[in-house]
Amino acid sequence: QVQLVETGGGLVQAGGSVRLSCEASGRTRGNNFGANIMGWYRQAPGKERDLISAIRWSGTSTYYADSVKGRFTISRDSAKNTVYLQMDSLKPEDTAVYYCAAYSTWPRVELSRVNYWGQGTQVTVSS
């Protein structure tokens, strides 16, 4: 089994920055892991859970939703089994629970086909 643990959420002023981390542990090698894409989803109250960014573990491809392009940066450290989301120029509409996800089809899959989910971390942006 693989576990994804997220850290870094909190309260920040509009225009500020937050960096989220997602560390994978357990069977992170071989077929028991399998997923070679890491994504970040977010969900605000009453809204759908949407993909905002994704990266291949190889680092050869990245994806950003239009709403965050130019403000957020995804990266990974394969040696640490960790994916990061650097969030700059934050806006109140970025307030949401952010979820790390592992899956196998670029750049996204249906929610039911995500292999592993993180527990979610709250990011609140004040005006």
mmCIF file of N, CA, C and O in Angstrom, residues 3 5 7 15 23-24 37-38 45-46 50 54 59 66 81 84 90 92 94 103 107 121:
data_model
loop_
_atom_site.group_PDB
_atom_site.id
_atom_site.type_symbol
_atom_site.label_atom_id
_atom_site.label_comp_id
_atom_site.label_asym_id
_atom_site.label_seq_id
_atom_site.Cartn_x
_atom_site.Cartn_y
_atom_site.Cartn_z
ATOM 1 N N GLN A 3 0.862 5.466 0.913
ATOM 2 C CA GLN A 3 0.215 6.552 1.630
ATOM 3 C C GLN A 3 0.759 7.883 1.128
ATOM 4 O O GLN A 3 1.961 8.014 0.875
ATOM 5 N N VAL A 5 0.910 11.868 2.258
ATOM 6 C CA VAL A 5 0.730 12.751 3.395
ATOM 7 C C VAL A 5 1.051 14.169 2.970
ATOM 8 O O VAL A 5 2.156 14.448 2.503
ATOM 9 N N THR A 7 1.335 18.359 3.712
ATOM 10 C CA THR A 7 1.628 19.371 4.713
ATOM 11 C C THR A 7 1.730 20.731 4.041
ATOM 12 O O THR A 7 1.868 20.830 2.824
ATOM 13 N N GLY A 15 -2.220 37.890 -2.118
ATOM 14 C CA GLY A 15 -0.933 38.297 -2.649
ATOM 15 C C GLY A 15 0.242 37.539 -2.077
ATOM 16 O O GLY A 15 1.359 37.658 -2.598
ATOM 17 N N GLU A 23 4.208 13.837 0.452
ATOM 18 C CA GLU A 23 5.209 12.777 0.533
ATOM 19 C C GLU A 23 4.543 11.414 0.393
ATOM 20 O O GLU A 23 3.586 11.116 1.115
ATOM 21 N N ALA A 24 5.058 10.595 -0.510
ATOM 22 C CA ALA A 24 4.582 9.234 -0.701
ATOM 23 C C ALA A 24 5.436 8.270 0.103
ATOM 24 O O ALA A 24 6.667 8.363 0.090
ATOM 25 N N ILE A 37 2.153 9.540 -12.300
ATOM 26 C CA ILE A 37 1.720 10.934 -12.382
ATOM 27 C C ILE A 37 1.229 11.372 -11.018
ATOM 28 O O ILE A 37 0.474 10.649 -10.360
ATOM 29 N N MET A 38 1.652 12.547 -10.588
ATOM 30 C CA MET A 38 1.176 13.151 -9.353
ATOM 31 C C MET A 38 0.430 14.431 -9.695
ATOM 32 O O MET A 38 0.922 15.250 -10.478
ATOM 33 N N PRO A 45 -15.984 24.686 -0.684
ATOM 34 C CA PRO A 45 -17.302 24.259 -0.219
ATOM 35 C C PRO A 45 -18.365 24.406 -1.307
ATOM 36 O O PRO A 45 -18.475 25.453 -1.946
ATOM 37 N N GLY A 46 -19.139 23.347 -1.535
ATOM 38 C CA GLY A 46 -20.188 23.359 -2.532
ATOM 39 C C GLY A 46 -19.717 23.249 -3.969
ATOM 40 O O GLY A 46 -20.538 23.344 -4.885
ATOM 41 N N ASP A 50 -11.519 19.645 -8.516
ATOM 42 C CA ASP A 50 -10.939 19.862 -9.834
ATOM 43 C C ASP A 50 -9.423 19.771 -9.803
ATOM 44 O O ASP A 50 -8.776 20.213 -8.852
ATOM 45 N N ALA A 54 -0.439 19.020 -12.450
ATOM 46 C CA ALA A 54 0.041 17.643 -12.485
ATOM 47 C C ALA A 54 1.465 17.616 -13.004
ATOM 48 O O ALA A 54 1.903 18.514 -13.730
ATOM 49 N N GLY A 59 9.471 14.226 -14.437
ATOM 50 C CA GLY A 59 9.635 15.659 -14.561
ATOM 51 C C GLY A 59 9.570 16.185 -15.982
ATOM 52 O O GLY A 59 9.775 17.391 -16.196
ATOM 53 N N ASP A 66 -6.067 26.732 -16.219
ATOM 54 C CA ASP A 66 -5.986 28.145 -16.579
ATOM 55 C C ASP A 66 -6.088 29.066 -15.360
ATOM 56 O O ASP A 66 -5.465 30.130 -15.332
ATOM 57 N N ASN A 81 10.649 11.173 -2.674
ATOM 58 C CA ASN A 81 9.274 10.747 -2.951
ATOM 59 C C ASN A 81 8.268 11.847 -2.610
ATOM 60 O O ASN A 81 7.193 11.583 -2.063
ATOM 61 N N TYR A 84 5.736 18.981 -4.726
ATOM 62 C CA TYR A 84 5.475 20.283 -4.140
ATOM 63 C C TYR A 84 4.548 21.094 -5.037
ATOM 64 O O TYR A 84 4.541 20.933 -6.261
ATOM 65 N N LEU A 90 -1.511 34.671 -4.293
ATOM 66 C CA LEU A 90 -2.760 34.010 -3.920
ATOM 67 C C LEU A 90 -3.927 34.994 -3.868
ATOM 68 O O LEU A 90 -3.767 36.161 -3.503
ATOM 69 N N PRO A 92 -8.325 35.345 -2.804
ATOM 70 C CA PRO A 92 -9.346 34.722 -1.954
ATOM 71 C C PRO A 92 -10.041 33.540 -2.616
ATOM 72 O O PRO A 92 -10.400 32.577 -1.924
ATOM 73 N N ASP A 94 -8.763 31.256 -4.240
ATOM 74 C CA ASP A 94 -7.946 30.058 -4.109
ATOM 75 C C ASP A 94 -8.252 29.284 -2.830
ATOM 76 O O ASP A 94 -7.723 28.182 -2.645
ATOM 77 N N TYR A 103 -1.876 8.819 -9.991
ATOM 78 C CA TYR A 103 -2.634 8.106 -11.008
ATOM 79 C C TYR A 103 -1.749 7.826 -12.211
ATOM 80 O O TYR A 103 -0.536 8.057 -12.152
ATOM 81 N N PRO A 107 -3.367 14.059 -18.733
ATOM 82 C CA PRO A 107 -2.911 14.688 -17.494
ATOM 83 C C PRO A 107 -3.849 14.477 -16.314
ATOM 84 O O PRO A 107 -3.540 14.915 -15.203
ATOM 85 N N THR A 121 -5.445 19.234 2.690
ATOM 86 C CA THR A 121 -4.945 20.284 3.567
ATOM 87 C C THR A 121 -5.639 21.595 3.204
ATOM 88 O O THR A 121 -5.795 21.926 2.028
#
